[in-house]
CSV table of C-alpha atoms in Angstrom, one decimal:
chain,number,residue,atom,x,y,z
B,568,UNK,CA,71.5,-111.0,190.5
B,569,UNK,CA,74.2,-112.6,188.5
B,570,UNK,CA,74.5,-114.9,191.3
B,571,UNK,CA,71.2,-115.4,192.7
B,572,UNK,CA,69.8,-117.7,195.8
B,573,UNK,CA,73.5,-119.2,196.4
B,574,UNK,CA,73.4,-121.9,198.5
B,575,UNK,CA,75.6,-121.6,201.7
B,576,UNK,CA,75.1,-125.2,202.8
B,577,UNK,CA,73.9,-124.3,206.4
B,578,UNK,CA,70.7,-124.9,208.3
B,579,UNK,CA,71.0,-121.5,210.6
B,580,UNK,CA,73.7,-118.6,210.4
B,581,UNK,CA,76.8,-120.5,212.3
B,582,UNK,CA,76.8,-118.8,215.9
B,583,UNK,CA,79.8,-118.3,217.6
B,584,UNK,CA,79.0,-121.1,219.9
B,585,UNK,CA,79.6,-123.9,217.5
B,586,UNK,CA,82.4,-122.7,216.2
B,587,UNK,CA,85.6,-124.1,216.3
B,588,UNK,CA,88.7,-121.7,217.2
B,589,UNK,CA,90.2,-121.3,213.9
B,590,UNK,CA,86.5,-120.6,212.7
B,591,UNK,CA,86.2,-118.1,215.4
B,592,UNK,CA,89.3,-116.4,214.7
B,593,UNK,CA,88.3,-116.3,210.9
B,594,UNK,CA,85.1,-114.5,211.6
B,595,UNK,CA,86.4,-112.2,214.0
B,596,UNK,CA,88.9,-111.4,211.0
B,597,UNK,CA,85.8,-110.9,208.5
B,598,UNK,CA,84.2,-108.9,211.1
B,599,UNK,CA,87.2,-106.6,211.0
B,600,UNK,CA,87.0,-106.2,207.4
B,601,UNK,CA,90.8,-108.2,207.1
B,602,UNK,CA,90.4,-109.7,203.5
B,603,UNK,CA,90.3,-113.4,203.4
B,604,UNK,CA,93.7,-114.5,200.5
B,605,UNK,CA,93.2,-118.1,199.2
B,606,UNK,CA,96.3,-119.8,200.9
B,607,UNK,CA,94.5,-119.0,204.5
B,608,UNK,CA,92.7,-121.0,206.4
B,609,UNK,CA,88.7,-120.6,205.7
B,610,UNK,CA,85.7,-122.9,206.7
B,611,UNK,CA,84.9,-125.7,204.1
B,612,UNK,CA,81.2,-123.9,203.7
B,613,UNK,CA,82.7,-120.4,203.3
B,614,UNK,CA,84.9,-121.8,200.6
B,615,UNK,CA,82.2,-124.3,198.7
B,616,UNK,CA,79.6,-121.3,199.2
B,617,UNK,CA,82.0,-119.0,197.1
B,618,UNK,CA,82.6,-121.4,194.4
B,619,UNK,CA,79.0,-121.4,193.6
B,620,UNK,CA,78.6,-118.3,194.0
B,621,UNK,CA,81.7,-116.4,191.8
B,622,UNK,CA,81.4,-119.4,189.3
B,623,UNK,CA,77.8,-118.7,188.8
B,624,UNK,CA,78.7,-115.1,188.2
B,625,UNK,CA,81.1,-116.3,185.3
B,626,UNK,CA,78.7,-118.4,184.1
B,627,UNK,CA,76.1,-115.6,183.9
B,628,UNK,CA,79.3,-113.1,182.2
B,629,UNK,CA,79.5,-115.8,179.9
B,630,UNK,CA,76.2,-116.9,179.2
B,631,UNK,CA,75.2,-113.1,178.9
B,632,UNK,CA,77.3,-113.0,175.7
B,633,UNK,CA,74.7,-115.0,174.0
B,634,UNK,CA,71.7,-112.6,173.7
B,635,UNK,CA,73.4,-109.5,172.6
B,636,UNK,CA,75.8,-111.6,170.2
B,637,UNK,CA,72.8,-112.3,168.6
B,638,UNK,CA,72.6,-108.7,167.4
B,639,UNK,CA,76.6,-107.9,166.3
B,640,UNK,CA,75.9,-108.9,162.7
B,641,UNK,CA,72.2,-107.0,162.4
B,642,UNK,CA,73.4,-103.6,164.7
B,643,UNK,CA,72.1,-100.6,162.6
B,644,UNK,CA,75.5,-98.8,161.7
B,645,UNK,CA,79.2,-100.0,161.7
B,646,UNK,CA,79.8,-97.8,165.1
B,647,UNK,CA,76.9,-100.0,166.9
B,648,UNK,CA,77.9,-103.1,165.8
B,649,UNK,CA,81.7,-102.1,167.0
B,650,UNK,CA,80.5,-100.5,170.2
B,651,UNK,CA,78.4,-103.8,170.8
B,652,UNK,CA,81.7,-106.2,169.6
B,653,UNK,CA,84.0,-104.6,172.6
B,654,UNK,CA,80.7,-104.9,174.9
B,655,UNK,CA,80.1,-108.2,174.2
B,656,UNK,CA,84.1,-108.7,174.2
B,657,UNK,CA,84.2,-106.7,177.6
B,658,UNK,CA,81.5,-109.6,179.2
B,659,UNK,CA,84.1,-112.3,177.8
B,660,UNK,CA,86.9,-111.0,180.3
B,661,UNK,CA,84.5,-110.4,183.4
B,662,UNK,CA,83.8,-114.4,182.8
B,663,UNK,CA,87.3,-114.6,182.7
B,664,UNK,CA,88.8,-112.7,185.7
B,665,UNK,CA,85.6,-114.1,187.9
B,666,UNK,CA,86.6,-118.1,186.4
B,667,UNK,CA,90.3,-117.1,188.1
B,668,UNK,CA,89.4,-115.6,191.0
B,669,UNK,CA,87.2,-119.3,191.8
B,670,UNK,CA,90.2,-121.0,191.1
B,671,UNK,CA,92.3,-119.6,193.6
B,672,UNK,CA,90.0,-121.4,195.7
B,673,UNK,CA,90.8,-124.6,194.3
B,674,UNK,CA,88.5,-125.5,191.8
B,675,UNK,CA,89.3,-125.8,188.1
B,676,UNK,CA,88.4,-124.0,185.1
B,677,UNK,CA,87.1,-127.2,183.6
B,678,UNK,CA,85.0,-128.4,186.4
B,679,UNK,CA,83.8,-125.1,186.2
B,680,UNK,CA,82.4,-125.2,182.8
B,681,UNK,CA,81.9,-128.8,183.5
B,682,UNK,CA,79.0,-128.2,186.3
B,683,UNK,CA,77.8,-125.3,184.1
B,684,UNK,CA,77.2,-128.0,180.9
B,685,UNK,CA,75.4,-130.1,183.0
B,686,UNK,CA,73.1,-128.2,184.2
B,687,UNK,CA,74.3,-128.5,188.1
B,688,UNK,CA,75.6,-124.9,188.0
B,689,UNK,CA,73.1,-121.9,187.6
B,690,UNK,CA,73.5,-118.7,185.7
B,691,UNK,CA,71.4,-115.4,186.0
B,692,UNK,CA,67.4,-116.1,185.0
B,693,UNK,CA,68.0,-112.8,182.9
B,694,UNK,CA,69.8,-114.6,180.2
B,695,UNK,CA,66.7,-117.1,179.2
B,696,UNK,CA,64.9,-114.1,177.9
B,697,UNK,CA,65.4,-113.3,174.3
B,698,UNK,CA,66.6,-110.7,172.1
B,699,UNK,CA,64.1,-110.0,169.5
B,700,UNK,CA,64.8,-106.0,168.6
B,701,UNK,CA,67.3,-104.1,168.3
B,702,UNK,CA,66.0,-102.0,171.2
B,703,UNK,CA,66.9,-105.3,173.5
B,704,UNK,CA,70.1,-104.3,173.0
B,705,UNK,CA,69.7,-101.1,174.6
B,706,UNK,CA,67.3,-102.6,177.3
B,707,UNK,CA,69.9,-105.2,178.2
B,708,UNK,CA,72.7,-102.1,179.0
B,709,UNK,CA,70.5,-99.6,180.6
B,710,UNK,CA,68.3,-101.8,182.9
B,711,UNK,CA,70.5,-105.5,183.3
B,712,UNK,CA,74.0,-103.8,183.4
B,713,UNK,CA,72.4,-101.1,185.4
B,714,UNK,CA,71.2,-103.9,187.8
B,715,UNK,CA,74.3,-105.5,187.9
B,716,UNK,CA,76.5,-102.8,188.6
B,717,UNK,CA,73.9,-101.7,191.7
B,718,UNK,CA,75.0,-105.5,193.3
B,719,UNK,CA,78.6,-105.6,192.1
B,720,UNK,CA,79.5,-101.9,193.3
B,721,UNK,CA,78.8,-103.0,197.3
B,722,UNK,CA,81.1,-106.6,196.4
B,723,UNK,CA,83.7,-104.7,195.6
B,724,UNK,CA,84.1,-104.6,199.5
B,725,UNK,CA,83.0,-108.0,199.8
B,726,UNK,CA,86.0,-110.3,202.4
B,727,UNK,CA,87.4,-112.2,199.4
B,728,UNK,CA,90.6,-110.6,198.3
B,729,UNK,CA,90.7,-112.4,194.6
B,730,UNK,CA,86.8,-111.7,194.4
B,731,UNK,CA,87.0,-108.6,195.5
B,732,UNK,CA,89.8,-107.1,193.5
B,733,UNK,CA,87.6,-108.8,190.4
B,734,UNK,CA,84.9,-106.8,191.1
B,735,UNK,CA,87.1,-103.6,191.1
B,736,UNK,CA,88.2,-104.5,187.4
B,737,UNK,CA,84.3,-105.2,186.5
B,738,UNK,CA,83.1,-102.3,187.6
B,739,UNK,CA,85.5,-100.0,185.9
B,740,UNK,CA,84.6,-101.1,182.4
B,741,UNK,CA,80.6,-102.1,183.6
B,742,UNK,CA,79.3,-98.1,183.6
B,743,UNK,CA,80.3,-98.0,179.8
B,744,UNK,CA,78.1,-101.0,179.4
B,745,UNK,CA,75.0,-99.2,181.1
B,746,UNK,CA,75.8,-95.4,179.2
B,747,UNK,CA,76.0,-97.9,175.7
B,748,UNK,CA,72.3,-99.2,176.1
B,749,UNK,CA,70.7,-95.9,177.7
B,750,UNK,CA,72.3,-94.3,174.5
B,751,UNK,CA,70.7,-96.5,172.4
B,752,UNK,CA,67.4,-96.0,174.5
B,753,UNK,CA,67.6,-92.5,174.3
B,754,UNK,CA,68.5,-92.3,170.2
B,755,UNK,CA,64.7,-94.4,169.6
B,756,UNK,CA,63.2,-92.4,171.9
B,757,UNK,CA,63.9,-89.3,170.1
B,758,UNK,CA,63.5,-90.8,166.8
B,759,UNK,CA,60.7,-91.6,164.7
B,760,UNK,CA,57.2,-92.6,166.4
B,761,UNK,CA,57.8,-96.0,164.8
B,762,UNK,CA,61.4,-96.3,167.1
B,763,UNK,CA,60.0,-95.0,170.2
B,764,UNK,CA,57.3,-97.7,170.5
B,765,UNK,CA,60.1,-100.1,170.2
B,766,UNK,CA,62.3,-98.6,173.2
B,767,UNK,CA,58.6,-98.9,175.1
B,768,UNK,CA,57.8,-102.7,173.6
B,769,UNK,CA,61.3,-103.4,174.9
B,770,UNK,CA,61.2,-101.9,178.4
B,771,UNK,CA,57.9,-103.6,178.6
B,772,UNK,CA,59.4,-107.2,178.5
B,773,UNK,CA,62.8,-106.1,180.2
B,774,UNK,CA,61.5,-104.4,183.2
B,775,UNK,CA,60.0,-107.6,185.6
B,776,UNK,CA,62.9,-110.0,184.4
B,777,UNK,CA,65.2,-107.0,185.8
B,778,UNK,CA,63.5,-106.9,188.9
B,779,UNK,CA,63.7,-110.5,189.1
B,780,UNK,CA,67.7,-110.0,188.8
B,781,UNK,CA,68.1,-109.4,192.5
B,782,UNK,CA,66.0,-112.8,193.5
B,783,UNK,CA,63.3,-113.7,195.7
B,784,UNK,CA,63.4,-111.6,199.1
B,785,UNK,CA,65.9,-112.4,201.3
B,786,UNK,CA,64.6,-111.2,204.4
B,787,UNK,CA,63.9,-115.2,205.8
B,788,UNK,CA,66.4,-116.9,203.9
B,789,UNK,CA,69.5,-118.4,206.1
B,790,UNK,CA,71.6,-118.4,203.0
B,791,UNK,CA,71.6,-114.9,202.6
B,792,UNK,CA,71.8,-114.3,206.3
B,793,UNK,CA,75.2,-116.2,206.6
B,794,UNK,CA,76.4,-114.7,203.3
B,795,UNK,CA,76.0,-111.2,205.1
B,796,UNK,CA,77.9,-112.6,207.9
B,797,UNK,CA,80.9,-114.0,205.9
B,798,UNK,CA,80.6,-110.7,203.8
B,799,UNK,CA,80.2,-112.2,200.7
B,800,UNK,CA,76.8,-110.6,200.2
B,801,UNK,CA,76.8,-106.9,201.5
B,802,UNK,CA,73.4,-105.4,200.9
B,803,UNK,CA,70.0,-108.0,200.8
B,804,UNK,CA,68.0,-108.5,197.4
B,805,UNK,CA,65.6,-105.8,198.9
B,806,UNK,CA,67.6,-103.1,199.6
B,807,UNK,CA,69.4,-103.4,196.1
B,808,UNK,CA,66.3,-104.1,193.9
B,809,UNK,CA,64.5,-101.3,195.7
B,810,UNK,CA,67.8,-98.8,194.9
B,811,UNK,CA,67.7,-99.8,191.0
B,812,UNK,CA,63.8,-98.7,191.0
B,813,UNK,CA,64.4,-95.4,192.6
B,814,UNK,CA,67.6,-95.2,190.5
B,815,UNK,CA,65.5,-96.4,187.2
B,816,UNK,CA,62.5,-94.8,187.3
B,817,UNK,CA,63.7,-91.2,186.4
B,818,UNK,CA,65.9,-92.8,183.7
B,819,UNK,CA,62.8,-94.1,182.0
B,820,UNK,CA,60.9,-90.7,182.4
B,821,UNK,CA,63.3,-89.0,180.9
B,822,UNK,CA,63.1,-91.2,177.8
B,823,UNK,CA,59.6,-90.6,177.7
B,824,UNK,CA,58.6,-94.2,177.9
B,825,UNK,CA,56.8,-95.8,181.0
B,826,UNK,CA,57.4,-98.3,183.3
B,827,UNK,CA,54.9,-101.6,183.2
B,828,UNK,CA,53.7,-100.8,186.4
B,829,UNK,CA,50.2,-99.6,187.4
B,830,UNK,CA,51.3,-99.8,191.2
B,831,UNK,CA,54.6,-98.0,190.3
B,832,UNK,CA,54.5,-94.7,192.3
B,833,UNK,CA,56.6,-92.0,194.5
B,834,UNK,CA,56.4,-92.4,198.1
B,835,UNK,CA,57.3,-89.1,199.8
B,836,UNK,CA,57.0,-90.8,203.3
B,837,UNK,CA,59.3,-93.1,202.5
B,838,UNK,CA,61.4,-91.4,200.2
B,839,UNK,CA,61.2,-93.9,197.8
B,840,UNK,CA,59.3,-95.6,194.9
B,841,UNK,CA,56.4,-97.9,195.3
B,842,UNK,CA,56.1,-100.6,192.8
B,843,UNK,CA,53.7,-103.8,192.4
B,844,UNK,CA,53.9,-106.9,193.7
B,845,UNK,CA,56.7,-109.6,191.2
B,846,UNK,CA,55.6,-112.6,189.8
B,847,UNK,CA,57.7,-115.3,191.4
B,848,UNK,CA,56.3,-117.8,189.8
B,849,UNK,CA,57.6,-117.0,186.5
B,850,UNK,CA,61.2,-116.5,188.4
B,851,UNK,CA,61.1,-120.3,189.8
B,852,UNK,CA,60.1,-121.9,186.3
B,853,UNK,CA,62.8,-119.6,185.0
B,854,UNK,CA,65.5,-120.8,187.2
B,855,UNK,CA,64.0,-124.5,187.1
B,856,UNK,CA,65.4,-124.8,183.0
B,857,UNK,CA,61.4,-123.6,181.8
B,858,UNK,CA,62.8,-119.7,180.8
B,859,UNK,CA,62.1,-119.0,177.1
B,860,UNK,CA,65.8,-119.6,176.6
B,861,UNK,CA,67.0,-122.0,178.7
B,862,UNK,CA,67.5,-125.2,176.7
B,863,UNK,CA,69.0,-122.8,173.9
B,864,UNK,CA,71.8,-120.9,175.9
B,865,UNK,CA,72.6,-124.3,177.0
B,866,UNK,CA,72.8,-125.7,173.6
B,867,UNK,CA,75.2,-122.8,172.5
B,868,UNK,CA,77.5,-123.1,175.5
B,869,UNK,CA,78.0,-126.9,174.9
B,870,UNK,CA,78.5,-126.8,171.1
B,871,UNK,CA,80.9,-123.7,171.4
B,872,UNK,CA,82.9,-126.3,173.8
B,873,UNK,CA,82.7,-129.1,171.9
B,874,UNK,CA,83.4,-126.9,168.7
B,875,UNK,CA,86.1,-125.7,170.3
B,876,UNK,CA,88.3,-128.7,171.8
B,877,UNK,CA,90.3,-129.5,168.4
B,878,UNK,CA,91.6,-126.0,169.0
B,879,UNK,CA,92.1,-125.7,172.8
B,880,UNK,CA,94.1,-129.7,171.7
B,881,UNK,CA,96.0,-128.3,168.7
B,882,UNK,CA,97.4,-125.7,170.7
B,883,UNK,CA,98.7,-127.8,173.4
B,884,UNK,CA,100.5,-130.1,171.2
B,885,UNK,CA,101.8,-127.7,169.1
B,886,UNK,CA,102.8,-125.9,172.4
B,887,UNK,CA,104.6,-129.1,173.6
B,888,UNK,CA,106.5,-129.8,170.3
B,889,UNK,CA,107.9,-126.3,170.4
B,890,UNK,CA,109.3,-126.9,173.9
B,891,UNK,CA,110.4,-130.4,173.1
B,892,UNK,CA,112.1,-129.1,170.0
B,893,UNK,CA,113.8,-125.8,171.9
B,894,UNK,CA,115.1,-128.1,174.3
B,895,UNK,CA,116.9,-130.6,171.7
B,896,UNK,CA,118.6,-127.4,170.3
B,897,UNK,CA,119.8,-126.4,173.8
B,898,UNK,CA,120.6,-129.9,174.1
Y,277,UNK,CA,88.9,-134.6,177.6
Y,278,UNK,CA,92.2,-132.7,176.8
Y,279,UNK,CA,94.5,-131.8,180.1
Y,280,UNK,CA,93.9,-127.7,180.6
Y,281,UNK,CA,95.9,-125.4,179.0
Y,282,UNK,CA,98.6,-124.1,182.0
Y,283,UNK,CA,97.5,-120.9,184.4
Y,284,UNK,CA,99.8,-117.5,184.3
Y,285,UNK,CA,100.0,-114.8,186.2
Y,286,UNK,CA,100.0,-111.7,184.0
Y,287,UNK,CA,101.6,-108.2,185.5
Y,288,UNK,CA,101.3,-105.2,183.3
Y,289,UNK,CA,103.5,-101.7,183.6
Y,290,UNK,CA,101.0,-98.8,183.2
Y,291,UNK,CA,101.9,-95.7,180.9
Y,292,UNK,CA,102.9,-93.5,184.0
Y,293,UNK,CA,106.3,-95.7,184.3
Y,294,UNK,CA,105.7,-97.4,187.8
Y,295,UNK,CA,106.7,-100.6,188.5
Y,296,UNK,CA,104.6,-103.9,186.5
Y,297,UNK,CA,101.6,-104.7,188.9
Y,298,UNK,CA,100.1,-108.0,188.9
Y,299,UNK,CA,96.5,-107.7,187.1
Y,300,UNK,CA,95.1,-111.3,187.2
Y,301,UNK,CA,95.6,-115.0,185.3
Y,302,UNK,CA,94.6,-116.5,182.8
Y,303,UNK,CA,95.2,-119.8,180.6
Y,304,UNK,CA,97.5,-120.2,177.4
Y,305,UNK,CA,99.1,-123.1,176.0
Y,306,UNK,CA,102.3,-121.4,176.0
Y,307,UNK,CA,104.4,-117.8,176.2
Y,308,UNK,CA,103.2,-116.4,173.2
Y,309,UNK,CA,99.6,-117.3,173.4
Y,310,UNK,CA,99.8,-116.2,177.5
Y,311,UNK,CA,101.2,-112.5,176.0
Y,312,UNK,CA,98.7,-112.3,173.2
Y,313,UNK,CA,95.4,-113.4,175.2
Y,314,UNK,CA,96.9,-110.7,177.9
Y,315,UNK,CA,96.9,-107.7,175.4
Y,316,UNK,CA,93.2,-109.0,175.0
Y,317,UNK,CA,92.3,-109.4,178.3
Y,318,UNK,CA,93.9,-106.8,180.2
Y,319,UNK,CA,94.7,-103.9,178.1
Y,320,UNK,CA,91.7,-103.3,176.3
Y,321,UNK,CA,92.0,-99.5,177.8
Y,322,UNK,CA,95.2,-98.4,177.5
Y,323,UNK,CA,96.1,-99.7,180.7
Y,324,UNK,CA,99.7,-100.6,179.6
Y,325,UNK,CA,103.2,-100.1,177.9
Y,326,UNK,CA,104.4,-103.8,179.1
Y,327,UNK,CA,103.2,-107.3,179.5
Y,328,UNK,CA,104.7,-109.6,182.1
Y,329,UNK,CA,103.3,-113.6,181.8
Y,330,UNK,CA,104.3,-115.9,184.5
Y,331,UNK,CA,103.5,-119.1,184.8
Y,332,UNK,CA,101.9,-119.7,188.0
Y,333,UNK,CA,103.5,-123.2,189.1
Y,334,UNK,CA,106.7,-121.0,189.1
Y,335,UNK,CA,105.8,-118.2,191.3
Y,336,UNK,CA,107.3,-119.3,194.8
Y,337,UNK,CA,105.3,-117.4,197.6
Y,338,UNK,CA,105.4,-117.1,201.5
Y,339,UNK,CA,102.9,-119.0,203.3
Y,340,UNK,CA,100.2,-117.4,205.1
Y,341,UNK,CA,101.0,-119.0,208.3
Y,342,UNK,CA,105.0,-117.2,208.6
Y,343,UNK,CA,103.3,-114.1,208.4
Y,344,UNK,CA,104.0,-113.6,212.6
Y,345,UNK,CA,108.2,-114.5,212.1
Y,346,UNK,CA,108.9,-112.7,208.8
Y,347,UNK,CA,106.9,-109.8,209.5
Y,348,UNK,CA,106.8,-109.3,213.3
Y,349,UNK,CA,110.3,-108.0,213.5
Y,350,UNK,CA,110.2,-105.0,211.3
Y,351,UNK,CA,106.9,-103.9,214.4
Y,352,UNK,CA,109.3,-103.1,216.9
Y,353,UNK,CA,112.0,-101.2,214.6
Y,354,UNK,CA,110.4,-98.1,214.3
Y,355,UNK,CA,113.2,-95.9,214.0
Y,356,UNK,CA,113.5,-97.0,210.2
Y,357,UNK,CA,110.8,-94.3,209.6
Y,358,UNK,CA,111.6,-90.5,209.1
Y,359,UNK,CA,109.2,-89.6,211.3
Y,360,UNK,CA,110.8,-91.3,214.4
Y,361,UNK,CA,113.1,-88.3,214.9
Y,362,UNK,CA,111.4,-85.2,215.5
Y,363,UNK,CA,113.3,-82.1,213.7
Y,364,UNK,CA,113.0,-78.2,215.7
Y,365,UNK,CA,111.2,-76.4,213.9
Y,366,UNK,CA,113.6,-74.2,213.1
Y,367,UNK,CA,116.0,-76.9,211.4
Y,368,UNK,CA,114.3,-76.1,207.5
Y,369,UNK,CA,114.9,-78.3,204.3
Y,370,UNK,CA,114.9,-81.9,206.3
């Protein structure tokens, strides 16, 4: 997902044993659905676990501005290319409100970005991809919004008031993000036969990448398992990747295009769709810096930054001499 | 490396009149810049009539641990709610 395979920084799910009795009461608190406010006590790994977790979001809010800017100055009309300004504008603030919600745990904005520059922070794999068509554009709403709004709707509930209340915000404006791209799918799929082998090409390159979104399965990993138990991660990668099939499926149908999938079918029994086996290997060299994007994105991030400090200096100077010189008139 | 530009809290009064609610933070260098990156941030949607920035070293808050002295007392004084005082049901209008 946008945060994928966070690291909690335990060995086995804490048992109530080995707690302390402030720990105790705080997860008897979770367990009651009480949200967790930053002032409060919390446990040292609940709080570092988060950090890497809602920063990596921001980063991926952030990062994901990169492929779609790509296409602002070649969309096809002037109401795409304003329609993909306010998304792209739209994935600015969710970076935003995410950054402030991880410093309300005491982290700053800087180290933030710091961590991110350096490589010791991850974002989503799905931004090392690239945008070659203009159908990427709709790809990237229908199926990677779609994705993320499937894990974002359930963290919405998640026991971090700031995080939590961020979510709600993201959410709102994320379903605008999904209709965008399937309208965009859905205009080259009834146009010529020329623009409907484009929506295919691009569903073809989008569709394992998107499954990759929700990670590797979670069903052994101790991370997850704690996550679940401090609430921070409310449904497993399964359950949520297997949702956004049965949820995508029809959506593609409809279109007329089909999904990349020879194993892809309906499972009455189970009431849901089967679909073939993900290559995880392409997922690990992906999150390892190998992507088709990776060094790029990263290149981008750290020029914008460095491009940027004169500005973010000027300002504060020029914000300081203001003050300096109100006061002397006070004076 | 430049110090960070200061954190506000930004609290925005929705259309229908109601009281400004707090929305979220972000950085500025100063007032102006706090209100303008605000408008951007937060009221992309018609969400608002009225900005309110803050800066968040000034907002003075109660700490998490009073919660049992300042807020225990108003428990036990449950007469301060209407429904404390059961009306006949003939008594209409009150």
């Amino acid at each position: 997902m946008y945060a994928q395979m966070v690291d909690t920084g335990v060995k086995a799910v804490r048992a109530a044993a080995d707690m302390s009795a402030e720990e105790r009461a705080f997860q008897a608190r979770i367990d009651a659905d009480v949200k967790v406010e930053p002032k409060e006590w919390m446990p040292e790994a609940y709080r570092k676990t988060l950090i890497r977790q809602i920063s990596q979001h921001a980063h991926s809010e952030i990062v994901g501005m990169l492929p779609e800017g790509n296409w602002i100055t070649r969309a096809p009309t002037l109401k795409r290319k304003a329609i993909l300004m306010a998304k792209v504008q739209d994935e600015g603030g969710h970076g935003l409100y995410l950054y402030a919600a991880a410093e309300t745990l005491g982290v700053s904005r800087d180290q933030m970005i710091a961590d991110l520059h350096a490589g010791r922070a991850k974002y989503s794999s799905i931004f090392n991809y690239p945008t070659l068509t203009w159908a990427d554009i709709g790809a990237i709403g229908w199926l990677v919004d779609g994705a993320a709004i499937m894990n974002q709707i359930p963290l919405c509930r998640c026991s971090f008031g700031p995080y939590a209340r961020a979510m709600v915000r993201i959410c709102k404006e994320e379903s605008f993000h999904q209709r965008q791209g399937y309208d965009i799918m859905l205009t080259l799929a009834r146009g010529t036969a020329e623009q409907k082998a484009m929506a295919q090409e691009s569903l073809n390159r989008w569709w394992w990448p998107s499954l990759m979104m929700f990670g590797p399965s979670d069903a052994e990993s101790v991370h997850s398992a704690q996550s679940a138990a401090w609430k921070i991660k409310i449904l497993s990668n399964d359950e949520l990747r297997q949702r956004f099939v049965d949820q995508t499926v029809p959506q593609a149908d409809f279109l007329g295009i089909t999904v990349p999938d020879p194993d892809l079918k309906w499972n009455a029994e189970r009431g849901h769709y089967d679909f073939g086996a993900i290559d995880w290997a392409e997922f690990q060299n992906v999150i390892k810096g190998n992507g088709p994007c990776n060094r790029d994105r990263l290149r981008t991030r750290v020029k914008a930054w460095e491009d940027g400090a004169w500005v973010r200096e000027a300002a504060m100077v020029h914000a300081g001499k203001r003050a300096a010189r109100a006061a002397k008139q006070a004076a | 490396m430049t110090s960070e530009w200061p954190l506000w809290e930004i609290f925005i009064r929705s259309q229908h009149g109601l009281a400004h609610k707090h929305v979220g933070s972000l950085h500025a260098p100063d007032a102006e810049m706090a209100i303008k990156n605000a408008r951007d941030v937060y009221t992309r949607r018609n969400e608002g009539v009225s900005i309110w920035a803050v800066r968040s070293a000034d907002i003075v808050a109660s700490a998490p641990g009073d919660r049992e002295p300042l807020f225990e007392p108003a428990n036990s004084k449950v007469y301060r709610h209407p429904t404390f005082f059961p009306m006949p049901d003939e008594v209409k209008h009150i």
